[in-house]
Tab-separated table of C-alpha atoms in Angstrom:
chain	number	residue	atom	x	y	z
A	1	MET	CA	-184.502	-76.802	-37.142
A	2	LYS	CA	-184.610	-73.254	-38.373
A	3	ARG	CA	-186.798	-70.471	-37.034
A	4	LYS	CA	-187.788	-67.458	-39.055
A	5	ILE	CA	-186.671	-63.949	-38.212
A	6	ARG	CA	-189.558	-61.540	-38.426
A	7	ILE	CA	-188.758	-57.941	-39.248
A	8	LEU	CA	-191.886	-56.081	-40.451
A	9	LEU	CA	-190.721	-52.852	-42.081
A	10	PHE	CA	-192.753	-49.807	-41.111
A	11	CYS	CA	-191.653	-46.519	-42.662
A	12	VAL	CA	-193.163	-43.272	-41.400
A	13	SER	CA	-191.224	-40.754	-43.445
A	14	LEU	CA	-190.332	-40.769	-47.211
A	15	THR	CA	-187.280	-40.175	-49.802
A	16	ALA	CA	-185.354	-39.437	-52.998
A	17	LEU	CA	-183.523	-42.148	-55.013
A	18	THR	CA	-181.129	-43.304	-57.811
A	19	ALA	CA	-180.180	-46.043	-60.269
A	20	CYS	CA	-177.612	-48.772	-60.159
A	21	GLY	CA	-176.815	-51.983	-61.995
A	22	ASN	CA	-174.505	-53.468	-64.594
A	23	LYS	CA	-175.502	-56.542	-66.501
A	24	ASP	CA	-173.356	-59.376	-65.163
A	25	LYS	CA	-174.718	-62.610	-66.594
A	26	LYS	CA	-172.996	-65.940	-66.073
A	27	ASN	CA	-173.263	-69.060	-68.258
A	28	VAL	CA	-175.316	-67.201	-70.869
A	29	ALA	CA	-174.174	-66.270	-74.347
A	30	VAL	CA	-175.020	-62.578	-74.453
A	31	SER	CA	-175.456	-60.939	-77.850
A	32	ASP	CA	-173.661	-57.796	-78.952
A	33	LYS	CA	-176.747	-55.772	-78.083
A	34	THR	CA	-175.790	-55.976	-74.402
A	35	GLU	CA	-173.168	-53.319	-75.030
A	36	GLN	CA	-175.857	-50.658	-74.885
A	37	ILE	CA	-176.581	-51.369	-71.216
A	38	THR	CA	-173.111	-51.837	-69.749
A	39	ASN	CA	-173.013	-48.378	-68.211
A	40	THR	CA	-176.173	-48.474	-66.137
A	41	SER	CA	-174.389	-48.412	-62.768
A	42	GLU	CA	-173.308	-44.775	-62.851
A	43	ALA	CA	-173.791	-42.980	-59.561
A	44	ILE	CA	-176.603	-40.456	-59.590
A	45	SER	CA	-176.392	-37.861	-56.862
A	46	GLY	CA	-179.399	-36.602	-54.932
A	47	THR	CA	-180.634	-33.033	-54.974
A	48	ASP	CA	-178.899	-30.256	-53.053
A	49	SER	CA	-175.486	-31.728	-53.852
A	50	SER	CA	-176.119	-34.930	-51.892
A	51	THR	CA	-174.273	-37.821	-53.533
A	52	ALA	CA	-175.690	-41.311	-53.821
A	53	GLU	CA	-172.921	-43.811	-53.291
A	54	LEU	CA	-173.865	-46.817	-55.359
A	55	THR	CA	-172.263	-50.191	-54.717
A	56	GLU	CA	-173.278	-52.965	-57.090
A	57	THR	CA	-173.033	-56.535	-56.014
A	58	THR	CA	-174.896	-58.518	-58.672
A	59	THR	CA	-173.722	-62.130	-58.945
A	60	GLU	CA	-174.400	-65.432	-60.568
A	61	LYS	CA	-177.936	-66.690	-60.122
A	62	SER	CA	-178.099	-69.499	-57.534
A	63	THR	CA	-180.677	-72.241	-57.321
A	64	ALA	CA	-181.934	-72.892	-53.809
A	65	GLU	CA	-185.281	-72.597	-52.101
A	66	GLY	CA	-186.474	-70.984	-48.881
A	67	THR	CA	-189.441	-69.580	-47.031
A	68	GLY	CA	-189.854	-66.679	-44.692
A	69	LYS	CA	-191.991	-64.094	-42.885
A	70	THR	CA	-191.855	-60.477	-41.644
A	71	THR	CA	-189.642	-57.751	-39.968
A	72	GLU	CA	-189.991	-54.783	-37.696
A	73	LYS	CA	-188.169	-51.627	-38.551
A	74	SER	CA	-187.765	-48.730	-36.184
A	75	THR	CA	-188.586	-45.331	-37.561
A	76	ALA	CA	-185.710	-43.021	-38.256
A	77	GLU	CA	-184.968	-40.869	-35.253
A	78	GLY	CA	-184.437	-37.190	-35.385
A	79	THR	CA	-185.974	-34.456	-37.472
A	80	ASP	CA	-184.809	-31.188	-38.900
A	81	SER	CA	-186.517	-27.836	-38.819
A	82	SER	CA	-185.754	-27.527	-42.508
A	83	THR	CA	-187.701	-30.682	-43.386
A	84	GLU	CA	-190.324	-29.891	-45.977
A	85	LYS	CA	-193.909	-29.948	-44.771
A	86	THR	CA	-195.905	-32.648	-46.475
A	87	THR	CA	-199.315	-32.171	-44.935
A	88	GLU	CA	-200.456	-29.325	-47.094
A	89	SER	CA	-203.399	-29.068	-49.482
A	90	THR	CA	-204.843	-32.470	-50.413
A	91	THR	CA	-202.555	-34.460	-48.096
A	92	GLU	CA	-203.434	-32.474	-44.971
A	93	GLY	CA	-203.821	-34.677	-41.927
A	94	LYS	CA	-202.361	-37.708	-43.673
A	95	LYS	CA	-199.236	-39.580	-42.678
A	96	PRO	CA	-196.832	-41.144	-45.181
A	97	GLY	CA	-197.902	-44.716	-45.856
A	98	GLU	CA	-201.608	-44.094	-45.263
A	99	ILE	CA	-203.934	-44.682	-48.187
A	100	ILE	CA	-204.578	-41.440	-50.032
A	101	SER	CA	-207.729	-41.838	-52.087
A	102	SER	CA	-207.990	-40.865	-55.741
A	103	GLU	CA	-210.452	-38.191	-54.695
A	104	ASN	CA	-207.941	-36.679	-52.286
A	105	ASP	CA	-204.916	-36.530	-54.556
A	106	GLY	CA	-206.807	-35.253	-57.580
A	107	ASN	CA	-205.937	-38.236	-59.783
A	108	VAL	CA	-209.312	-39.782	-60.477
A	109	ASP	CA	-207.763	-42.226	-62.947
A	110	ILE	CA	-205.402	-43.809	-60.428
A	111	ASP	CA	-206.296	-47.472	-60.122
A	112	GLU	CA	-205.652	-48.609	-56.559
A	113	ILE	CA	-205.905	-52.318	-57.360
A	114	ASP	CA	-204.547	-54.986	-55.045
A	115	ILE	CA	-202.029	-56.939	-57.100
A	116	LYS	CA	-201.399	-59.282	-54.168
A	117	ASN	CA	-204.439	-61.340	-55.161
A	118	PRO	CA	-205.144	-63.129	-58.470
A	119	GLU	CA	-208.164	-60.959	-59.317
A	120	GLY	CA	-206.193	-57.745	-58.897
A	121	MET	CA	-203.187	-59.091	-60.765
A	122	LEU	CA	-205.376	-60.247	-63.673
A	123	LYS	CA	-206.934	-56.792	-63.816
A	124	PHE	CA	-203.453	-55.260	-63.967
A	125	LEU	CA	-202.276	-57.721	-66.658
A	126	ASP	CA	-205.337	-57.508	-68.916
A	127	GLY	CA	-204.257	-56.360	-72.398
A	128	ASP	CA	-201.258	-56.555	-74.727
A	129	TRP	CA	-197.655	-56.337	-73.496
A	130	ILE	CA	-194.566	-55.835	-75.678
A	131	MET	CA	-191.174	-57.138	-74.562
A	132	LEU	CA	-188.362	-54.617	-74.133
A	133	PRO	CA	-185.123	-56.581	-74.709
A	134	TYR	CA	-182.698	-55.866	-71.856
A	135	GLY	CA	-185.309	-53.346	-70.662
A	136	TYR	CA	-185.010	-51.108	-73.736
A	137	PRO	CA	-187.558	-50.392	-76.494
A	138	SER	CA	-186.885	-52.334	-79.681
A	139	LYS	CA	-187.551	-51.584	-83.330
A	140	GLU	CA	-187.350	-55.259	-84.254
A	141	VAL	CA	-190.362	-56.569	-86.164
A	142	HIS	CA	-190.442	-59.928	-84.404
A	143	THR	CA	-190.654	-58.661	-80.834
A	144	PRO	CA	-192.258	-61.063	-78.328
A	145	LYS	CA	-195.723	-60.023	-77.165
A	146	LEU	CA	-197.933	-61.372	-74.365
A	147	SER	CA	-201.675	-60.800	-74.536
A	148	PHE	CA	-203.542	-61.431	-71.273
A	149	ASP	CA	-207.288	-62.018	-71.040
A	150	ALA	CA	-208.424	-61.372	-67.456
A	151	GLY	CA	-211.893	-62.847	-68.033
A	152	LYS	CA	-210.525	-66.169	-69.260
A	153	ALA	CA	-207.380	-66.131	-67.069
A	154	SER	CA	-205.381	-66.909	-70.169
A	155	CYS	CA	-202.411	-65.639	-72.140
A	156	ARG	CA	-201.259	-65.758	-75.769
A	157	TYR	CA	-197.633	-65.374	-76.847
A	158	THR	CA	-196.701	-64.241	-80.351
A	159	ASN	CA	-193.377	-63.118	-81.777
A	160	GLY	CA	-194.698	-60.659	-84.356
A	161	ILE	CA	-195.887	-63.425	-86.650
A	162	GLU	CA	-199.529	-64.130	-85.786
A	163	THR	CA	-199.350	-67.683	-87.162
A	164	GLN	CA	-196.653	-68.497	-84.591
A	165	TYR	CA	-198.283	-68.521	-81.194
A	166	PHE	CA	-198.489	-70.241	-77.828
A	167	ASP	CA	-201.673	-70.227	-75.723
A	168	ALA	CA	-201.722	-70.925	-71.996
A	169	THR	CA	-204.044	-70.686	-69.031
A	170	LEU	CA	-202.872	-68.881	-65.893
A	171	SER	CA	-202.655	-69.916	-62.271
A	172	PHE	CA	-201.250	-68.000	-59.309
A	173	LYS	CA	-199.778	-68.806	-55.923
A	174	SER	CA	-197.444	-67.291	-53.349
A	175	LEU	CA	-193.767	-67.339	-54.257
A	176	PHE	CA	-192.648	-66.803	-50.665
A	177	ASP	CA	-195.474	-68.523	-48.743
A	178	ASP	CA	-196.663	-65.130	-47.528
A	179	GLU	CA	-199.856	-63.083	-47.934
A	180	ASP	CA	-199.050	-62.209	-51.559
A	181	ILE	CA	-200.770	-65.027	-53.445
A	182	ALA	CA	-200.220	-63.610	-56.929
A	183	ASN	CA	-196.450	-63.109	-57.195
A	184	HIS	CA	-195.888	-66.561	-58.707
A	185	LEU	CA	-197.370	-67.209	-62.161
A	186	THR	CA	-197.712	-70.576	-63.883
A	187	LEU	CA	-198.392	-70.826	-67.619
A	188	VAL	CA	-200.229	-74.078	-68.334
A	189	PRO	CA	-200.012	-75.010	-72.053
A	190	ALA	CA	-203.327	-74.994	-73.939
A	191	ASP	CA	-202.432	-74.730	-77.638
A	192	ALA	CA	-199.491	-73.840	-79.890
A	193	SER	CA	-198.567	-73.506	-83.541
A	194	ASP	CA	-196.127	-75.937	-85.139
A	195	LYS	CA	-193.148	-73.609	-85.559
A	196	VAL	CA	-193.257	-71.506	-82.412
A	197	VAL	CA	-190.492	-73.652	-80.788
A	198	SER	CA	-188.166	-76.416	-81.961
A	199	ASP	CA	-190.039	-79.127	-80.030
A	200	LYS	CA	-193.800	-78.589	-79.783
A	201	LYS	CA	-194.346	-81.757	-77.723
A	202	GLN	CA	-191.872	-80.567	-75.098
A	203	LEU	CA	-193.625	-77.196	-75.032
A	204	MET	CA	-197.071	-78.743	-74.526
A	205	ASP	CA	-195.869	-81.208	-71.895
A	206	GLY	CA	-194.260	-78.636	-69.613
A	207	GLU	CA	-195.419	-75.689	-67.544
A	208	SER	CA	-193.502	-72.414	-67.177
A	209	TYR	CA	-193.032	-70.759	-63.786
A	210	PHE	CA	-192.451	-67.046	-63.244
A	211	GLN	CA	-191.881	-64.567	-60.474
A	212	ILE	CA	-193.906	-61.405	-61.088
A	213	LEU	CA	-192.965	-57.840	-60.267
A	214	ALA	CA	-195.443	-55.197	-61.452
A	215	ALA	CA	-195.454	-51.412	-61.288
A	216	VAL	CA	-196.832	-48.216	-62.750
A	217	VAL	CA	-193.762	-46.228	-63.806
A	218	GLY	CA	-194.757	-42.686	-64.659
A	219	ASP	CA	-197.727	-43.189	-66.969
A	220	LYS	CA	-196.686	-46.683	-68.117
A	221	LYS	CA	-197.696	-50.107	-66.829
A	222	VAL	CA	-194.556	-52.261	-66.596
A	223	LEU	CA	-194.185	-55.964	-65.925
A	224	ALA	CA	-191.019	-57.829	-64.902
A	225	LEU	CA	-191.015	-61.633	-65.176
A	226	ARG	CA	-188.227	-63.896	-63.956
A	227	THR	CA	-187.962	-67.667	-63.952
A	228	ALA	CA	-189.084	-69.184	-60.661
A	229	GLY	CA	-187.695	-72.640	-61.303
A	230	ASN	CA	-184.366	-74.384	-61.548
A	231	GLY	CA	-183.472	-73.550	-65.133
A	232	TYR	CA	-185.579	-72.418	-68.080
A	233	SER	CA	-188.566	-74.092	-69.702
A	234	ILE	CA	-188.484	-74.407	-73.494
A	235	PHE	CA	-190.938	-71.485	-73.672
A	236	GLN	CA	-188.658	-69.311	-71.558
A	237	GLY	CA	-185.519	-70.493	-73.315
A	238	GLU	CA	-186.657	-70.196	-76.935
A	239	CYS	CA	-189.605	-67.776	-77.004
A	240	LEU	CA	-188.523	-65.231	-74.386
A	241	ASP	CA	-184.759	-65.907	-74.570
A	242	PRO	CA	-182.601	-65.636	-71.400
A	243	GLU	CA	-180.235	-63.309	-73.277
A	244	MET	CA	-182.946	-60.651	-73.295
A	245	THR	CA	-183.082	-60.259	-69.496
A	246	THR	CA	-181.868	-57.396	-67.302
A	247	SER	CA	-179.124	-57.429	-64.649
A	248	ASP	CA	-181.220	-59.402	-62.155
A	249	GLY	CA	-182.677	-61.769	-64.746
A	250	PHE	CA	-185.997	-60.036	-65.506
A	251	TRP	CA	-187.808	-60.020	-68.829
A	252	ILE	CA	-189.368	-56.567	-69.129
A	253	PHE	CA	-192.743	-55.892	-70.747
A	254	GLU	CA	-194.528	-52.583	-71.226
A	255	GLN	CA	-198.250	-52.494	-71.885
A	256	GLU	CA	-199.246	-51.254	-75.320
A	257	ASN	CA	-201.489	-48.193	-75.503
A	258	ALA	CA	-201.988	-48.196	-71.733
A	259	LYS	CA	-203.722	-45.045	-70.495
A	260	VAL	CA	-202.446	-44.671	-66.967
A	261	LYS	CA	-202.439	-41.350	-65.178
A	262	ALA	CA	-199.283	-40.781	-63.167
A	263	ILE	CA	-199.615	-39.744	-59.547
A	264	SER	CA	-199.506	-35.998	-59.044
A	265	GLU	CA	-196.349	-34.054	-58.217
A	266	GLU	CA	-197.864	-33.219	-54.855
A	267	THR	CA	-198.435	-36.885	-54.037
A	268	ASP	CA	-194.944	-37.725	-55.317
A	269	LYS	CA	-193.556	-35.178	-52.896
A	270	PHE	CA	-195.680	-36.500	-50.048
A	271	LEU	CA	-194.660	-40.125	-50.592
A	272	ARG	CA	-190.904	-39.501	-50.604
A	273	GLN	CA	-189.255	-40.838	-47.488
A	274	ARG	CA	-187.008	-38.647	-45.397
A	275	ASN	CA	-184.353	-39.418	-42.799
A	276	ASP	CA	-184.818	-43.155	-43.215
A	277	SER	CA	-183.320	-46.355	-44.606
A	278	PHE	CA	-185.391	-48.818	-46.626
A	279	TYR	CA	-185.422	-51.346	-49.457
A	280	ALA	CA	-186.916	-50.479	-52.840
A	281	PHE	CA	-186.862	-51.439	-56.492
A	282	ILE	CA	-185.414	-48.780	-58.767
A	283	TRP	CA	-187.138	-49.290	-62.103
A	284	LYS	CA	-185.904	-46.500	-64.308
A	285	SER	CA	-183.661	-43.444	-64.073
A	286	PRO	CA	-183.764	-41.112	-67.057
A	287	ALA	CA	-181.732	-37.907	-66.888
A	288	GLY	CA	-182.636	-35.936	-63.777
A	289	GLU	CA	-185.307	-38.369	-62.575
A	290	CYS	CA	-185.621	-41.687	-60.802
A	291	TYR	CA	-188.628	-44.010	-60.366
A	292	VAL	CA	-188.698	-45.963	-57.105
A	293	GLN	CA	-191.080	-48.637	-55.800
A	294	LYS	CA	-190.629	-48.967	-52.041
A	295	MET	CA	-190.900	-52.507	-50.683
A	296	ASN	CA	-191.473	-54.270	-47.412
A	297	THR	CA	-188.748	-56.853	-46.876
A	298	ASP	CA	-188.633	-59.986	-44.758
A	299	GLU	CA	-185.563	-61.893	-43.581
A	300	PHE	CA	-184.876	-65.351	-42.193
A	301	ILE	CA	-182.001	-67.769	-41.837
A	302	ASP	CA	-181.781	-70.549	-44.412
A	303	SER	CA	-179.184	-72.969	-45.732
A	304	TRP	CA	-177.691	-72.077	-49.126
A	305	TYR	CA	-175.062	-74.473	-50.423
A	306	ASP	CA	-174.751	-75.955	-46.909
A	307	GLU	CA	-174.092	-72.533	-45.398
A	308	ASP	CA	-176.534	-70.870	-43.018
A	309	MET	CA	-177.094	-67.288	-44.078
A	310	LEU	CA	-179.619	-64.515	-43.748
A	311	VAL	CA	-181.768	-64.231	-46.869
A	312	LEU	CA	-184.282	-61.581	-47.830
A	313	PHE	CA	-187.465	-61.389	-49.887
A	314	TYR	CA	-189.792	-58.535	-50.714
A	315	SER	CA	-193.495	-57.675	-50.775
A	316	TYR	CA	-195.612	-54.707	-51.864
A	317	GLU	CA	-196.546	-52.012	-49.385
A	318	ASN	CA	-200.139	-51.835	-48.155
A	319	SER	CA	-200.364	-48.085	-48.717
A	320	GLY	CA	-202.763	-47.894	-51.656
A	321	TYR	CA	-199.752	-47.087	-53.833
A	322	GLY	CA	-197.886	-50.380	-53.549
A	323	ASN	CA	-197.811	-50.892	-57.308
A	324	TYR	CA	-196.876	-47.267	-58.100
A	325	THR	CA	-193.399	-45.808	-58.332
A	326	VAL	CA	-192.508	-42.451	-56.839
A	327	LYS	CA	-190.524	-40.034	-58.979
A	328	TYR	CA	-187.513	-38.270	-57.522
A	329	LYS	CA	-185.462	-35.457	-58.968
A	330	VAL	CA	-181.813	-36.478	-59.027
A	331	LYS	CA	-178.606	-35.373	-60.689
A	332	GLY	CA	-176.922	-37.480	-63.354
A	333	ASP	CA	-177.310	-38.637	-66.949
A	334	GLY	CA	-179.171	-41.806	-65.978
A	335	MET	CA	-180.486	-44.428	-68.397
A	336	ASP	CA	-183.556	-44.635	-70.621
A	337	GLY	CA	-184.264	-48.338	-70.161
A	338	TYR	CA	-185.708	-50.387	-67.303
A	339	ASP	CA	-183.385	-52.330	-65.017
A	340	PRO	CA	-185.322	-53.151	-61.834
A	341	GLY	CA	-183.027	-54.006	-58.949
A	342	LEU	CA	-183.525	-54.245	-55.202
A	343	VAL	CA	-181.495	-51.585	-53.390
A	344	TYR	CA	-181.046	-50.412	-49.816
A	345	ILE	CA	-181.375	-46.656	-49.596
A	346	THR	CA	-180.570	-44.143	-46.894
A	347	THR	CA	-181.889	-40.589	-47.063
A	348	ASP	CA	-181.343	-37.380	-45.134
A	349	VAL	CA	-183.973	-35.166	-43.517
A	350	LYS	CA	-184.609	-33.396	-46.826
A	351	GLY	CA	-185.283	-36.591	-48.704
A	352	ASN	CA	-181.952	-36.651	-50.532
A	353	ILE	CA	-180.219	-39.956	-51.026
A	354	ILE	CA	-176.976	-40.226	-49.117
A	355	ASN	CA	-176.392	-43.923	-49.881
A	356	CYS	CA	-177.780	-46.529	-52.281
A	357	GLU	CA	-176.510	-50.099	-52.310
A	358	ARG	CA	-177.709	-52.874	-54.587
A	359	ALA	CA	-178.664	-56.204	-52.992
A	360	GLU	CA	-177.127	-59.396	-54.341
A	361	TYR	CA	-179.638	-61.701	-56.066
A	362	LEU	CA	-179.413	-65.318	-54.876
A	363	GLY	CA	-182.192	-67.127	-56.748
A	364	TYR	CA	-185.865	-68.107	-56.495
A	365	GLY	CA	-186.762	-64.485	-55.766
A	366	TYR	CA	-184.473	-64.237	-52.737
A	367	TYR	CA	-181.741	-61.677	-52.158
A	368	LYS	CA	-178.794	-61.404	-49.811
A	369	PRO	CA	-179.263	-58.404	-47.474
A	370	VAL	CA	-176.802	-55.605	-48.158
A	371	PRO	CA	-173.770	-55.583	-45.840
A	372	GLY	CA	-174.314	-51.963	-44.811
A	373	GLU	CA	-177.762	-52.497	-43.307
A	374	ASP	CA	-177.955	-51.933	-39.549
A	375	ARG	CA	-180.055	-54.918	-38.474
A	376	ARG	CA	-179.548	-54.439	-34.760
A	377	LYS	CA	-181.996	-51.533	-34.862
A	378	ASN	CA	-184.685	-53.995	-35.960
A	379	LEU	CA	-184.135	-55.884	-32.698
A	380	LYS	CA	-184.560	-52.891	-30.406
A	381	LYS	CA	-187.838	-54.099	-28.881
A	382	THR	CA	-186.653	-57.637	-28.122
A	383	ASP	CA	-183.278	-56.311	-26.927
A	384	GLU	CA	-185.071	-54.317	-24.236
A	385	ILE	CA	-187.112	-57.335	-23.172
A	386	PHE	CA	-184.543	-60.142	-23.181
A	387	LEU	CA	-180.927	-58.956	-23.096
A	388	GLY	CA	-179.224	-59.371	-19.733
A	389	ASP	CA	-178.676	-61.830	-16.886
A	390	TRP	CA	-181.525	-63.813	-15.339
A	391	ILE	CA	-182.066	-66.181	-12.411
A	392	ASN	CA	-184.596	-68.993	-12.103
A	393	ASP	CA	-187.299	-68.098	-9.570
A	394	SER	CA	-187.369	-71.590	-8.023
A	395	ASP	CA	-183.718	-72.633	-8.363
A	396	GLN	CA	-181.118	-69.976	-7.549
A	397	GLU	CA	-178.398	-72.179	-9.090
A	398	LEU	CA	-180.007	-71.977	-12.541
A	399	ARG	CA	-178.676	-68.868	-14.276
A	400	LEU	CA	-179.465	-67.525	-17.748
A	401	SER	CA	-177.624	-64.970	-19.880
A	402	ILE	CA	-179.067	-63.625	-23.143
A	403	LEU	CA	-176.358	-61.875	-25.127
A	404	GLU	CA	-176.111	-60.003	-28.429
A	405	ASP	CA	-175.070	-62.063	-31.433
A	406	ASP	CA	-174.636	-61.413	-35.130
A	407	PRO	CA	-178.127	-60.709	-36.606
A	408	GLN	CA	-177.202	-62.894	-39.585
A	409	VAL	CA	-177.330	-65.931	-37.295
A	410	GLY	CA	-180.362	-64.792	-35.326
A	411	GLY	CA	-179.215	-61.906	-33.165
A	412	TYR	CA	-179.049	-63.608	-29.756
A	413	LYS	CA	-176.762	-66.007	-27.886
A	414	ILE	CA	-178.266	-68.134	-25.091
A	415	GLU	CA	-176.188	-69.395	-22.149
A	416	VAL	CA	-177.676	-71.314	-19.199
A	417	PHE	CA	-175.554	-72.573	-16.306
A	418	LYS	CA	-176.646	-74.830	-13.461
A	419	GLU	CA	-174.494	-74.839	-10.339
A	420	GLY	CA	-171.808	-73.148	-12.404
A	421	GLU	CA	-171.725	-75.916	-15.030
A	422	PRO	CA	-172.804	-75.551	-18.710
A	423	TYR	CA	-176.462	-76.556	-18.998
A	424	ILE	CA	-178.079	-75.134	-22.169
A	425	PHE	CA	-176.416	-73.216	-25.005
A	426	GLY	CA	-177.697	-72.010	-28.354
A	427	GLN	CA	-178.488	-69.208	-30.765
A	428	ALA	CA	-181.912	-67.594	-30.985
A	429	ASN	CA	-183.816	-65.395	-33.394
A	430	VAL	CA	-186.982	-63.332	-33.250
A	431	ASP	CA	-190.466	-64.595	-34.078
A	432	GLY	CA	-193.045	-61.961	-33.242
A	433	ASN	CA	-192.199	-60.798	-29.701
A	434	ASP	CA	-190.569	-64.099	-28.704
A	435	LEU	CA	-187.085	-65.575	-29.106
A	436	TYR	CA	-186.632	-69.050	-30.581
A	437	ILE	CA	-183.523	-71.160	-30.179
A	438	ASN	CA	-182.714	-72.284	-33.715
A	439	GLN	CA	-179.707	-74.414	-32.740
A	440	GLY	CA	-179.456	-75.424	-29.098
A	441	PHE	CA	-177.678	-78.042	-27.008
A	442	PHE	CA	-178.347	-79.566	-23.592
A	443	LYS	CA	-175.148	-80.362	-21.669
A	444	ASP	CA	-173.196	-79.964	-24.932
A	445	ASP	CA	-174.335	-83.365	-26.257
A	446	TYR	CA	-178.086	-83.312	-26.933
A	447	MET	CA	-180.091	-81.222	-29.382
A	448	LEU	CA	-182.679	-78.922	-27.860
A	449	ILE	CA	-185.214	-76.444	-29.249
A	450	GLY	CA	-187.119	-73.910	-27.168
A	451	HIS	CA	-188.518	-70.415	-27.015
A	452	PHE	CA	-188.540	-67.417	-24.663
A	453	SER	CA	-191.628	-65.317	-24.013
A	454	SER	CA	-192.191	-62.414	-21.642
A	455	GLU	CA	-194.737	-62.164	-18.836
A	456	GLY	CA	-194.630	-58.873	-16.994
A	457	GLU	CA	-191.146	-58.487	-15.492
A	458	MET	CA	-190.337	-62.170	-16.002
A	459	ILE	CA	-189.422	-64.293	-19.005
A	460	ILE	CA	-190.469	-67.904	-19.525
A	461	PHE	CA	-188.286	-70.472	-21.295
A	462	THR	CA	-190.314	-73.370	-22.726
A	463	ILE	CA	-188.768	-76.569	-24.105
A	464	ASP	CA	-190.262	-77.419	-27.523
A	465	GLU	CA	-188.078	-80.397	-28.470
A	466	SER	CA	-185.446	-82.354	-26.529
A	467	GLU	CA	-183.267	-85.396	-27.216
A	468	ASN	CA	-182.660	-86.044	-23.513
A	469	ALA	CA	-185.324	-87.270	-21.090
A	470	GLU	CA	-183.726	-85.266	-18.267
A	471	ILE	CA	-185.272	-82.130	-19.745
A	472	LYS	CA	-188.713	-82.781	-21.183
A	473	GLU	CA	-190.709	-81.295	-24.023
A	474	GLY	CA	-193.259	-78.824	-22.633
A	475	GLU	CA	-191.220	-78.131	-19.477
A	476	SER	CA	-190.877	-74.441	-18.681
A	477	PHE	CA	-188.593	-72.282	-16.549
A	478	ARG	CA	-189.410	-68.845	-15.176
A	479	PHE	CA	-186.633	-66.293	-14.878
A	480	THR	CA	-186.334	-62.951	-13.096
A	481	ARG	CA	-183.828	-60.331	-14.183
A	482	VAL	CA	-180.701	-60.034	-12.045
A	483	VAL	CA	-180.535	-56.523	-10.635
A	484	GLU	CA	-177.082	-55.331	-9.650
A	485	GLU	CA	-176.963	-53.888	-6.152
A	486	LYS	CA	-175.683	-50.306	-5.971
A	487	GLU	CA	-172.776	-49.685	-3.670
A	488	SER	CA	-173.714	-47.577	-0.680
A	489	ASP	CA	-171.676	-44.492	0.174
């Protein structure tokens, strides 16, 4: 039985960023056009001579499923007297992450839609979208186009020839079983021309599943779609073409004739994180600039290819600007195309990037957390509550020790001895403010699941499942912390 690790990321200060990512596609015949994007992983240093160290770890796309929930992130400690003030003019009195209304930031055209729900996502999608092969604009005549109709919740695909089309209705759900119920898109076939694919019957008999990532990048509305299933549908394989994807397997679309007003320079400055570490998607990095969409990330332990590992997924921030990118001034030549990739960024007190590391994509929308992330800091609250030695309040021979363990396997090791003999052992992870044993044993031979909760100065261990009748489901044990006696002079 696996328990989810919750780690809700709260960020109170804001940054500068960079680009990273080479196209490394496996089992796909890539055309010669991929040569134009093979140098997209150049390091781009931050302002004031700060250098962004970029480590790319893109790998072969895996096919495995998982679910998860949220994470708590401590705010970066320490400030600097030289940190720029961000509460001037229209942002006075606001804190980074709070909703800044269109009226406040002077951008009356900013559309603060909620793309976490189907209505908001349909509003964002409404209109015509042109594919950018590999993330770059194309001069090809037969460029794939998607035309969304929000009122009918439908979509039409054409490839530049209007007589070759595919019509589908749209449905949405949550990709990660979280509060975002519009990040998974299903195209349900409705109609198609005879020559749009090699097998029309196969096209009409099958649905196509996509992960959706959406953003306003500068003054452009950009859409990234990636297959959400095990393999490609005939529509994805023949109409969109897997060879046309970016490093992390996204098809990129830019909305035609979209009139979107970019957020102001003042708001850009206000939203940059400082003296912090966080996950974000870097969308685009032209010379001297970088467009970053900060993300909340959630982690949990799951089995991938029979190996338990910590996996990560992302969600939009609830700041009013969750679907907007923030522009940063950076050094470097950059790239003109889009190559959205999830990265872990660390910034200094001035908002300069001092490290940027690309997360490895696993499959089904999930990523492997970057090795350099300090996850112990996310466990600070539960460390203070649970770590240490404990004694049962009714049986002095029942002793409990809660020890630090690798966060990738939950973060905590549980050891219970009775009369000096091994009694209960296991590993535990965080769920809310409680610890859950995700793999426990009673007397070394019997499986056991349980959880620890706090009550004042005590902690309570409750048995949730047990294979041995000697220790029953629902039974609880109360423990008091062992206080070491100080030696007297």
